XYZ file of C-alpha atoms in Angstrom:
411
model
C 0.000 0.000 0.000
C 2.881 2.307 0.798
C 4.549 1.681 -2.568
C 1.324 2.487 -4.384
C 0.997 5.798 -2.513
C 4.585 6.772 -3.218
C 4.116 5.876 -6.853
C 1.053 8.096 -6.962
C 2.997 11.023 -5.453
C 5.796 10.564 -7.968
C 3.295 10.343 -10.793
C 1.766 13.663 -9.670
C 5.220 15.286 -9.840
C 5.579 14.095 -13.444
C 2.115 15.308 -14.487
C 1.339 18.573 -16.331
C -0.964 20.806 -14.280
C -2.841 21.869 -17.429
C -3.624 18.604 -19.238
C -3.221 16.407 -16.112
C -1.218 13.858 -18.118
C 2.446 12.908 -18.119
C 4.597 15.739 -19.508
C 4.967 15.708 -23.287
C 7.828 17.765 -24.771
C 8.465 19.191 -21.290
C 9.542 22.882 -21.025
C 10.353 25.218 -18.102
C 9.243 28.886 -17.903
C 10.897 31.799 -16.054
C 9.186 31.203 -12.718
C 10.560 27.634 -12.599
C 7.322 25.668 -13.204
C 7.088 23.006 -15.924
C 4.411 22.299 -18.549
C 3.902 20.506 -21.811
C 5.062 22.813 -24.600
C 1.731 22.732 -26.445
C -0.242 23.204 -23.194
C 1.556 26.392 -22.062
C 1.669 27.966 -25.534
C -2.040 27.277 -26.032
C -2.750 28.699 -22.565
C -0.868 31.925 -23.344
C -2.508 32.323 -26.713
C -1.196 34.610 -29.477
C -1.661 38.005 -27.807
C 1.101 40.517 -27.141
C 2.541 41.722 -23.847
C 3.337 39.887 -20.663
C 1.711 36.638 -19.572
C 1.374 34.757 -16.283
C 2.171 31.305 -14.989
C -1.033 29.166 -14.803
C 0.236 27.585 -11.590
C 1.695 30.436 -9.457
C 0.205 33.445 -11.378
C 3.614 35.183 -11.514
C 3.912 37.690 -14.368
C 6.249 36.545 -17.163
C 7.606 39.544 -19.147
C 8.732 37.439 -22.131
C 7.063 34.423 -23.708
C 10.171 32.242 -23.423
C 10.238 28.503 -22.690
C 13.315 26.311 -22.167
C 13.486 22.551 -22.849
C 14.290 20.479 -19.744
C 15.801 17.278 -21.096
C 16.965 15.968 -17.719
C 13.495 16.182 -16.227
C 11.980 14.749 -19.432
C 14.086 11.614 -19.030
C 13.005 11.314 -15.409
C 9.345 11.653 -16.409
C 9.745 8.872 -18.975
C 11.178 6.609 -16.286
C 8.250 7.409 -13.998
C 5.845 6.664 -16.851
C 7.302 3.177 -17.411
C 7.537 2.470 -13.680
C 3.957 3.526 -13.129
C 2.712 1.321 -15.912
C 4.597 -1.789 -14.792
C 3.765 -1.430 -11.100
C 0.098 -0.879 -11.794
C 0.027 -4.016 -13.888
C 1.520 -5.991 -11.004
C -0.841 -4.451 -8.447
C -4.035 -5.263 -10.234
C -2.765 -8.667 -11.346
C -3.338 -8.142 -15.041
C -2.819 -11.347 -17.015
C -0.692 -11.866 -20.046
C -2.908 -11.383 -23.077
C -1.013 -14.019 -25.029
C -0.755 -16.821 -22.432
C -3.464 -15.788 -19.925
C -0.977 -16.185 -17.090
C -0.342 -13.728 -14.294
C 2.441 -11.245 -14.863
C 4.863 -12.401 -12.160
C 8.185 -11.588 -13.858
C 9.847 -8.443 -15.189
C 12.059 -8.318 -18.298
C 14.829 -5.788 -17.761
C 15.680 -5.756 -21.454
C 12.151 -4.873 -22.606
C 11.266 -3.046 -19.359
C 7.848 -4.702 -19.020
C 6.042 -7.343 -16.988
C 5.819 -10.831 -18.451
C 4.459 -14.191 -17.417
C 6.396 -17.418 -16.820
C 5.561 -18.718 -20.299
C 6.851 -15.477 -21.857
C 10.159 -15.891 -19.981
C 10.680 -19.313 -21.593
C 9.807 -18.142 -25.074
C 12.364 -17.273 -27.739
C 11.533 -13.520 -27.379
C 12.869 -13.438 -23.838
C 15.144 -16.466 -23.758
C 18.387 -14.431 -23.607
C 16.930 -11.549 -21.560
C 17.505 -10.870 -17.873
C 14.276 -11.682 -16.057
C 13.633 -11.074 -12.346
C 10.567 -11.429 -10.095
C 8.165 -8.595 -10.475
C 8.266 -7.760 -6.761
C 12.025 -7.471 -6.882
C 11.736 -5.266 -9.933
C 9.147 -3.145 -8.132
C 11.491 -2.685 -5.172
C 14.350 -1.808 -7.468
C 12.293 0.719 -9.380
C 10.965 2.041 -6.125
C 14.501 2.915 -5.054
C 15.149 4.389 -8.473
C 11.995 6.463 -8.160
C 13.138 7.756 -4.771
C 16.499 8.777 -6.210
C 14.674 10.370 -9.106
C 12.451 12.344 -6.755
C 15.453 13.574 -4.794
C 17.218 14.565 -7.999
C 14.129 16.464 -9.107
C 13.905 18.268 -5.772
C 17.614 19.159 -5.888
C 17.366 20.459 -9.445
C 14.319 22.555 -8.669
C 16.027 23.939 -5.551
C 19.095 24.843 -7.597
C 17.062 26.489 -10.315
C 15.041 28.360 -7.721
C 18.249 29.664 -6.096
C 19.585 30.769 -9.486
C 16.363 32.655 -10.164
C 16.539 34.357 -6.771
C 20.154 35.444 -7.383
C 19.304 36.700 -10.875
C 16.372 38.658 -9.465
C 18.633 40.166 -6.778
C 21.227 41.197 -9.376
C 18.590 42.797 -11.590
C 17.125 44.742 -8.678
C 20.618 45.963 -7.683
C 21.356 47.128 -11.225
C 18.019 48.915 -11.453
C 18.675 50.713 -8.166
C 22.150 51.771 -9.324
C 20.742 53.099 -12.575
C 18.020 54.925 -10.670
C 20.566 56.527 -8.311
C 22.766 57.571 -11.245
C 19.828 59.140 -13.074
C 18.613 60.941 -9.940
C 22.146 62.215 -9.271
C 22.401 63.574 -12.818
C 19.021 65.240 -12.461
C 20.127 66.917 -9.214
C 23.331 68.156 -10.868
C 21.347 69.537 -13.792
C 18.918 71.239 -11.411
C 21.839 72.835 -9.541
C 23.447 74.056 -12.789
C 20.154 75.461 -14.032
C 19.543 77.186 -10.674
C 22.989 78.805 -10.830
C 22.376 79.945 -14.395
C 18.987 81.363 -13.471
C 20.508 83.211 -10.508
C 23.225 84.658 -12.750
C 20.675 85.726 -15.365
C 18.450 87.314 -12.724
C 21.442 89.224 -11.376
C 22.285 90.528 -14.848
C 18.646 91.497 -15.399
C 18.610 93.351 -12.068
C 21.802 95.226 -12.997
C 20.394 96.213 -16.369
C 17.119 97.348 -14.805
C 19.063 99.416 -12.276
C 21.044 101.096 -15.038
C 17.890 101.858 -16.987
C 16.509 103.781 -13.985
C 19.562 106.081 -13.776
C 19.646 109.612 -15.102
C 21.245 110.153 -18.503
C 24.406 111.654 -17.042
C 24.774 108.835 -14.549
C 24.106 106.204 -17.204
C 26.918 107.489 -19.372
C 29.480 107.348 -16.575
C 32.211 104.782 -17.035
C 33.972 102.744 -14.420
C 37.506 103.975 -13.701
C 40.285 101.596 -12.942
C 43.571 102.760 -11.434
C 46.698 100.625 -11.747
C 49.671 101.434 -9.512
C 53.039 99.803 -10.033
C 55.779 100.256 -7.425
C 59.033 98.290 -7.665
C 59.240 98.386 -3.849
C 55.451 98.038 -3.250
C 55.595 98.736 0.507
C 52.830 99.761 2.862
C 54.318 103.240 3.144
C 53.965 103.734 -0.582
C 50.320 102.653 -0.473
C 49.653 105.108 2.342
C 51.347 107.919 0.407
C 49.322 106.991 -2.663
C 46.027 107.050 -0.762
C 46.941 110.398 0.825
C 47.657 111.931 -2.568
C 44.409 110.533 -4.012
C 42.350 112.026 -1.195
C 44.018 115.419 -1.613
C 43.482 115.646 -5.365
C 40.128 113.911 -5.450
C 41.209 111.662 -8.368
C 44.241 110.121 -10.006
C 46.180 112.138 -12.575
C 46.934 109.807 -15.502
C 50.405 109.489 -16.915
C 50.213 111.639 -20.013
C 52.963 109.801 -21.878
C 51.199 106.384 -21.792
C 50.361 105.218 -25.333
C 49.687 101.783 -26.810
C 52.175 99.959 -29.041
C 50.435 99.001 -32.336
C 53.209 96.495 -33.156
C 52.103 94.324 -30.188
C 48.332 94.646 -30.705
C 46.361 91.517 -31.653
C 45.119 91.694 -35.246
C 41.518 92.034 -34.077
C 42.191 95.044 -31.841
C 41.563 98.529 -33.206
C 43.631 101.382 -31.744
C 42.611 105.022 -31.859
C 44.722 107.515 -33.821
C 46.338 108.899 -30.679
C 46.940 105.264 -29.481
C 45.287 105.892 -26.110
C 42.151 103.790 -26.705
C 41.572 100.251 -27.917
C 38.545 98.123 -28.736
C 37.884 94.654 -30.166
C 36.807 94.625 -33.802
C 34.472 92.199 -35.560
C 37.186 90.704 -37.779
C 40.931 90.409 -38.124
C 42.863 93.298 -39.638
C 45.510 92.954 -42.291
C 48.587 93.633 -40.212
C 52.094 92.086 -40.331
C 52.475 88.975 -38.194
C 55.565 90.221 -36.374
C 57.245 88.337 -33.498
C 56.155 90.949 -30.957
C 52.439 90.804 -31.922
C 50.006 88.803 -29.754
C 48.453 86.014 -31.837
C 45.958 84.387 -29.430
C 44.874 86.714 -26.618
C 43.396 90.058 -27.820
C 46.062 91.990 -25.931
C 48.317 95.015 -26.419
C 51.281 96.474 -24.507
C 52.150 100.073 -23.742
C 54.728 101.765 -25.927
C 57.042 102.629 -23.065
C 58.383 100.243 -20.451
C 60.099 100.894 -17.143
C 62.640 99.179 -14.949
C 62.319 101.249 -11.753
C 60.308 103.990 -10.063
C 56.628 104.372 -9.240
C 54.060 104.373 -12.004
C 50.323 104.518 -12.221
C 47.689 105.098 -14.832
C 43.932 105.346 -15.017
C 41.933 103.211 -17.426
C 38.325 103.697 -18.496
C 36.772 100.304 -19.201
C 33.235 101.528 -19.891
C 30.573 98.814 -19.863
C 33.006 96.083 -20.890
C 32.294 92.796 -19.089
C 35.602 91.049 -19.827
C 38.980 92.779 -19.580
C 42.479 92.407 -18.136
C 44.653 95.328 -16.937
C 48.102 95.269 -15.373
C 51.780 95.026 -16.305
C 53.796 92.422 -18.182
C 57.413 91.565 -18.771
C 58.935 92.355 -22.122
C 59.427 88.583 -22.494
C 55.735 87.743 -22.058
C 54.634 85.065 -24.632
C 53.212 86.604 -27.765
C 52.242 83.527 -29.775
C 49.717 80.868 -28.843
C 47.624 80.437 -25.721
C 49.129 80.937 -22.258
C 47.767 81.269 -18.729
C 47.989 84.799 -17.357
C 49.981 85.006 -14.157
C 53.366 85.825 -12.644
C 54.736 82.540 -14.027
C 54.704 83.977 -17.584
C 55.447 87.528 -16.498
C 51.958 89.032 -16.148
C 50.783 90.873 -12.999
C 47.196 91.948 -13.615
C 43.566 91.912 -12.523
C 40.612 90.716 -14.576
C 36.842 91.047 -14.811
C 35.131 87.881 -16.078
C 31.508 86.762 -15.650
C 30.914 89.566 -13.166
C 33.815 88.480 -10.919
C 36.960 90.529 -10.245
C 40.085 88.474 -9.631
C 43.812 89.028 -9.289
C 45.688 86.757 -11.702
C 47.766 84.948 -9.115
C 48.292 81.199 -8.974
C 45.813 80.137 -7.729
C 43.483 83.036 -8.562
C 42.640 85.567 -5.823
C 39.028 86.823 -5.824
C 38.706 90.576 -5.136
C 35.931 91.637 -2.765
C 34.848 94.721 -4.709
C 34.125 95.560 -8.337
C 37.433 97.326 -8.901
C 41.022 96.449 -9.541
C 44.248 97.267 -7.704
C 43.001 100.713 -6.630
C 39.545 102.163 -6.959
C 39.932 105.598 -8.500
C 36.549 106.659 -7.140
C 37.031 105.562 -3.510
C 40.858 105.531 -3.359
C 40.894 102.145 -1.616
C 43.698 99.617 -1.956
C 42.529 96.135 -2.856
C 45.468 94.013 -3.962
C 49.252 94.148 -4.280
C 51.465 91.661 -6.090
C 54.500 90.979 -3.891
C 56.662 89.210 -6.469
C 60.199 90.423 -7.198
C 60.092 91.999 -10.648
C 63.014 91.527 -13.028
C 63.524 93.034 -16.463
C 61.546 95.774 -18.122
C 57.780 95.984 -17.464
C 55.134 97.335 -19.844
C 51.505 98.351 -19.258
C 49.326 95.383 -20.309
C 45.738 95.603 -21.557
C 43.324 92.990 -22.919
C 39.685 93.447 -23.949
C 37.745 90.259 -24.589
C 34.095 91.386 -24.975
C 32.535 89.193 -27.647
C 35.951 87.845 -28.584
C 35.306 84.369 -27.153
C 32.067 84.008 -29.105
C 33.648 85.219 -32.336
C 36.707 83.013 -31.832
C 34.510 79.970 -31.176
C 32.593 80.718 -34.380
C 35.854 81.131 -36.314
C 37.175 77.822 -34.958
C 33.900 76.068 -35.857
C 34.044 77.537 -39.363
C 37.656 76.426 -39.763
C 36.752 72.898 -38.654
C 33.912 72.834 -41.187
C 36.304 73.897 -43.976
C 38.765 71.149 -43.003
C 35.995 68.578 -43.190
């Protein structure tokens, strides 16, 4: 009775839950359950989209089935075992000899009677008592069941690990996307704040009187070879007494050093950036990359200062430079290449040190309006120094367009 019950349990394990028969062309789906190929495909139908497992109702994103040859072989063994044991249990007789089926032919894997065992068909076959065969197949069925359980457990563990890996990857992708969104939001917020500040400045200017609107910002550059605190105090005292800085009358710009896009006035005291390059000789002393120009006269000692009107320019550099400052190609402004200067860029005033030094006010070395000292370069100067000026309004946009056009021509 026990063997019959165990056989029934094993038969249930080898039965399709849809057709309730032994598996035919057995396949496994993503959730780990098994079905006959025709049964599961017919159950899913021909529609599009995800489907579900008929047994556990788990959603299956893709209609994929995998053959399970190992389990198919096990099912076939259970099928033969079930048939033979049932024949022995009910005592079915041999149809040919009308004798009880008491023996089992291992070669043909079926129950036979005593007469069959002595016939020519089974004369050379290994024949054992049917009870012994039942016990043997019972042990085989038990091993088969354990193998099935182990395989299902292994497959289930693999599915769990795959699910865990997929969830981890999805979370990492989600975190990366959210991080990028936060960075973009921060950049956009900074840009909006900058634009609002520019709008506020423009609106403030528009509310000024005509005479106030036409005022230009004055920048005073003071160069002292000793650059001591006593000199700064003397300078501030003189500024307060006179009310403003008296410019050096002999300061003119050297056209031989001017970048080909810069346009100098006839008296060489003013410079602006043009819309296109001028036809000028490409001499060794001419700047080829930065839109810069030097003063005509240099100095090796003494105290020197000059006042520069920068107007509404939003990008400029003013200071002094060595005679040996690079003229060709791009270079980083700073004492390392022989440039001591201050710059306005993107609304920020900085001293061109290494690293850069932000200035707290909207002026350069000295504010000609308020006579306040803001920054002093303390480097030891060697060689002849020249006044250095650079105006970059619109130059970056034009240069980018020129470079893009050149790249298009090369293509």
